């Protein structure tokens, strides 16, 4: 089998093939570098968003826990105040009973005490309920505000 070779044509074809391969390699290298740069930029952006979201969540939780602590302290003070009022009222009844001279007077003092006490207990329960409701609102307000703002930002991004 005889193949006629033209050295100049073969050399030109080899050079052209080399040039094409080099251009394709450079294009692939450039494309890979571009993809890598884009991926790194997107990763940094995602990291920053995640970091900011985590910092915001930590701040919100800190504010909620701070409100919880303040609310619990206020509720404890109210409970102590109510207990002191009830003890004082009980002592007032005891003093009145100690000075009572007739059974009718004792019965009247006890009836008046219980009427006053039931009214006071209803008012005290309302105070505790109102304070608890206020405390719950103060604890959840930072979370609600953050969620509302986050949802608004998501809607704006779309």
Tab-separated table of C-alpha atoms in Angstrom:
chain	number	residue	atom	x	y	z
A	1	UNK	CA	0.000	0.000	0.000
A	2	UNK	CA	1.472	3.198	-1.112
A	3	UNK	CA	0.291	6.489	0.326
A	4	UNK	CA	1.582	9.582	-1.273
A	5	UNK	CA	2.390	12.119	1.388
A	6	UNK	CA	2.737	15.757	0.746
A	7	UNK	CA	4.928	17.030	3.583
A	8	UNK	CA	3.865	20.669	3.183
A	9	UNK	CA	0.148	19.837	3.157
A	10	UNK	CA	0.551	17.543	6.127
A	11	UNK	CA	2.478	20.219	7.998
A	12	UNK	CA	-0.170	22.880	7.186
A	13	UNK	CA	-2.957	20.564	8.303
A	14	UNK	CA	-1.095	19.812	11.521
A	15	UNK	CA	-0.578	23.503	12.245
A	16	UNK	CA	-4.226	24.278	11.527
A	17	UNK	CA	-5.366	21.401	13.731
A	18	UNK	CA	-3.052	22.653	16.490
A	19	UNK	CA	-4.452	26.210	16.187
A	20	UNK	CA	-8.067	24.974	16.325
A	21	UNK	CA	-7.327	22.767	19.310
A	22	UNK	CA	-5.530	25.617	21.083
A	23	UNK	CA	-8.431	28.033	20.435
A	24	UNK	CA	-10.956	25.476	21.691
A	25	UNK	CA	-8.815	24.786	24.761
A	26	UNK	CA	-8.531	28.511	25.493
A	27	UNK	CA	-12.287	28.891	25.075
A	28	UNK	CA	-12.920	25.987	27.434
A	29	UNK	CA	-10.369	27.377	29.918
A	30	UNK	CA	-11.945	30.830	29.715
A	31	UNK	CA	-15.420	29.347	30.092
A	32	UNK	CA	-14.345	27.246	33.094
A	33	UNK	CA	-12.700	30.284	34.717
A	34	UNK	CA	-15.855	32.335	34.095
A	35	UNK	CA	-18.039	29.609	35.618
A	36	UNK	CA	-15.701	29.348	38.620
A	37	UNK	CA	-15.730	33.133	39.143
A	38	UNK	CA	-19.518	33.204	38.856
A	39	UNK	CA	-19.877	30.299	41.280
A	40	UNK	CA	-17.580	31.949	43.813
A	41	UNK	CA	-19.471	35.251	43.518
A	42	UNK	CA	-22.815	33.501	43.968
A	43	UNK	CA	-21.474	31.529	46.937
A	44	UNK	CA	-20.210	34.706	48.605
A	45	UNK	CA	-23.568	36.387	47.975
A	46	UNK	CA	-25.469	33.406	49.399
A	47	UNK	CA	-23.147	33.346	52.429
A	48	UNK	CA	-23.717	37.061	53.067
A	49	UNK	CA	-27.503	36.647	52.811
A	50	UNK	CA	-27.404	33.663	55.167
A	51	UNK	CA	-25.147	35.481	57.619
A	52	UNK	CA	-27.409	38.548	57.580
A	53	UNK	CA	-30.512	36.392	58.064
A	54	UNK	CA	-28.894	34.567	60.988
A	55	UNK	CA	-27.806	37.835	62.612
A	56	UNK	CA	-31.325	39.221	62.213
A	57	UNK	CA	-32.825	36.059	63.732
A	58	UNK	CA	-30.425	36.209	66.691
A	59	UNK	CA	-31.285	39.885	67.231
A	60	UNK	CA	-35.007	39.136	67.089
A	61	UNK	CA	-34.687	36.267	69.553
A	62	UNK	CA	-32.636	38.467	71.894
A	63	UNK	CA	-35.324	41.161	71.805
A	64	UNK	CA	-38.051	38.570	72.386
A	65	UNK	CA	-36.202	37.058	75.334
A	66	UNK	CA	-35.568	40.537	76.739
A	67	UNK	CA	-39.302	41.287	76.481
A	68	UNK	CA	-40.031	37.919	78.088
A	69	UNK	CA	-37.751	38.736	81.032
A	70	UNK	CA	-39.290	42.157	81.528
A	71	UNK	CA	-42.804	40.766	81.178
A	72	UNK	CA	-42.129	37.960	83.644
A	73	UNK	CA	-40.748	40.466	86.157
A	74	UNK	CA	-43.832	42.693	85.756
A	75	UNK	CA	-46.140	39.692	86.111
A	76	UNK	CA	-44.297	38.534	89.249
A	77	UNK	CA	-44.562	42.018	90.755
A	78	UNK	CA	-48.303	42.071	90.021
A	79	UNK	CA	-48.791	38.635	91.623
A	80	UNK	CA	-46.857	39.765	94.717
A	81	UNK	CA	-48.928	42.966	94.875
A	82	UNK	CA	-52.151	40.947	94.629
A	83	UNK	CA	-50.968	38.552	97.333
A	84	UNK	CA	-50.133	41.495	99.624
A	85	UNK	CA	-53.589	43.015	99.022
A	86	UNK	CA	-55.282	39.695	99.836
A	87	UNK	CA	-53.207	39.144	102.981
A	88	UNK	CA	-53.912	42.715	104.090
A	89	UNK	CA	-57.624	42.199	103.475
A	90	UNK	CA	-57.496	38.968	105.504
A	91	UNK	CA	-55.814	40.765	108.393
A	92	UNK	CA	-58.429	43.508	108.240
A	93	UNK	CA	-61.106	40.820	108.569
A	94	UNK	CA	-59.245	39.245	111.499
A	95	UNK	CA	-59.031	42.618	113.284
A	96	UNK	CA	-62.721	43.234	112.698
A	97	UNK	CA	-63.616	39.752	113.970
A	98	UNK	CA	-61.451	40.270	117.046
A	99	UNK	CA	-63.418	43.369	117.989
A	100	UNK	CA	-66.859	41.972	117.084
A	101	UNK	CA	-69.152	41.550	120.064
A	102	UNK	CA	-72.104	39.689	118.592
A	103	UNK	CA	-72.608	36.761	116.258
A	104	UNK	CA	-74.603	38.992	113.892
A	105	UNK	CA	-71.630	41.367	113.698
A	106	UNK	CA	-69.272	38.445	112.932
A	107	UNK	CA	-71.579	37.187	110.180
A	108	UNK	CA	-71.926	40.682	108.714
A	109	UNK	CA	-68.138	41.213	108.732
A	110	UNK	CA	-67.566	37.867	106.992
A	111	UNK	CA	-70.279	38.518	104.400
A	112	UNK	CA	-68.875	41.985	103.658
A	113	UNK	CA	-65.351	40.529	103.443
A	114	UNK	CA	-66.382	37.866	100.910
A	115	UNK	CA	-68.350	40.329	98.780
A	116	UNK	CA	-65.360	42.638	98.713
A	117	UNK	CA	-62.963	39.724	98.160
A	118	UNK	CA	-64.916	38.245	95.214
A	119	UNK	CA	-65.013	41.663	93.572
A	120	UNK	CA	-61.279	42.142	94.224
A	121	UNK	CA	-60.472	38.655	92.874
A	122	UNK	CA	-62.352	39.387	89.640
A	123	UNK	CA	-60.482	42.691	89.224
A	124	UNK	CA	-57.162	41.013	90.051
A	125	UNK	CA	-57.793	38.235	87.529
A	126	UNK	CA	-58.520	40.876	84.874
A	127	UNK	CA	-55.276	42.706	85.730
A	128	UNK	CA	-53.276	39.468	85.411
A	129	UNK	CA	-55.019	38.625	82.119
A	130	UNK	CA	-54.332	42.094	80.679
A	131	UNK	CA	-50.705	41.976	81.786
A	132	UNK	CA	-50.269	38.483	80.319
A	133	UNK	CA	-51.804	39.589	77.018
A	134	UNK	CA	-49.526	42.622	76.903
A	135	UNK	CA	-46.516	40.444	77.712
A	136	UNK	CA	-47.388	37.960	74.938
A	137	UNK	CA	-47.737	40.814	72.439
A	138	UNK	CA	-44.397	42.319	73.449
A	139	UNK	CA	-42.684	38.946	73.092
A	140	UNK	CA	-44.121	38.235	69.649
A	141	UNK	CA	-43.953	41.772	68.204
A	142	UNK	CA	-40.270	41.567	67.141
A	143	UNK	CA	-40.916	38.224	65.445
A	144	UNK	CA	-44.082	39.459	63.702
A	145	UNK	CA	-42.334	42.641	62.549
A	146	UNK	CA	-39.409	40.671	61.139
A	147	UNK	CA	-41.643	38.183	59.358
A	148	UNK	CA	-43.767	40.952	57.831
A	149	UNK	CA	-40.665	42.809	56.649
A	150	UNK	CA	-39.111	39.611	55.250
A	151	UNK	CA	-42.272	38.711	53.344
A	152	UNK	CA	-42.482	42.233	51.939
A	153	UNK	CA	-38.862	42.036	50.782
A	154	UNK	CA	-39.527	38.683	49.127
A	155	UNK	CA	-42.522	40.106	47.281
A	156	UNK	CA	-40.436	43.076	46.085
A	157	UNK	CA	-37.689	40.763	44.779
A	158	UNK	CA	-40.137	38.894	42.530
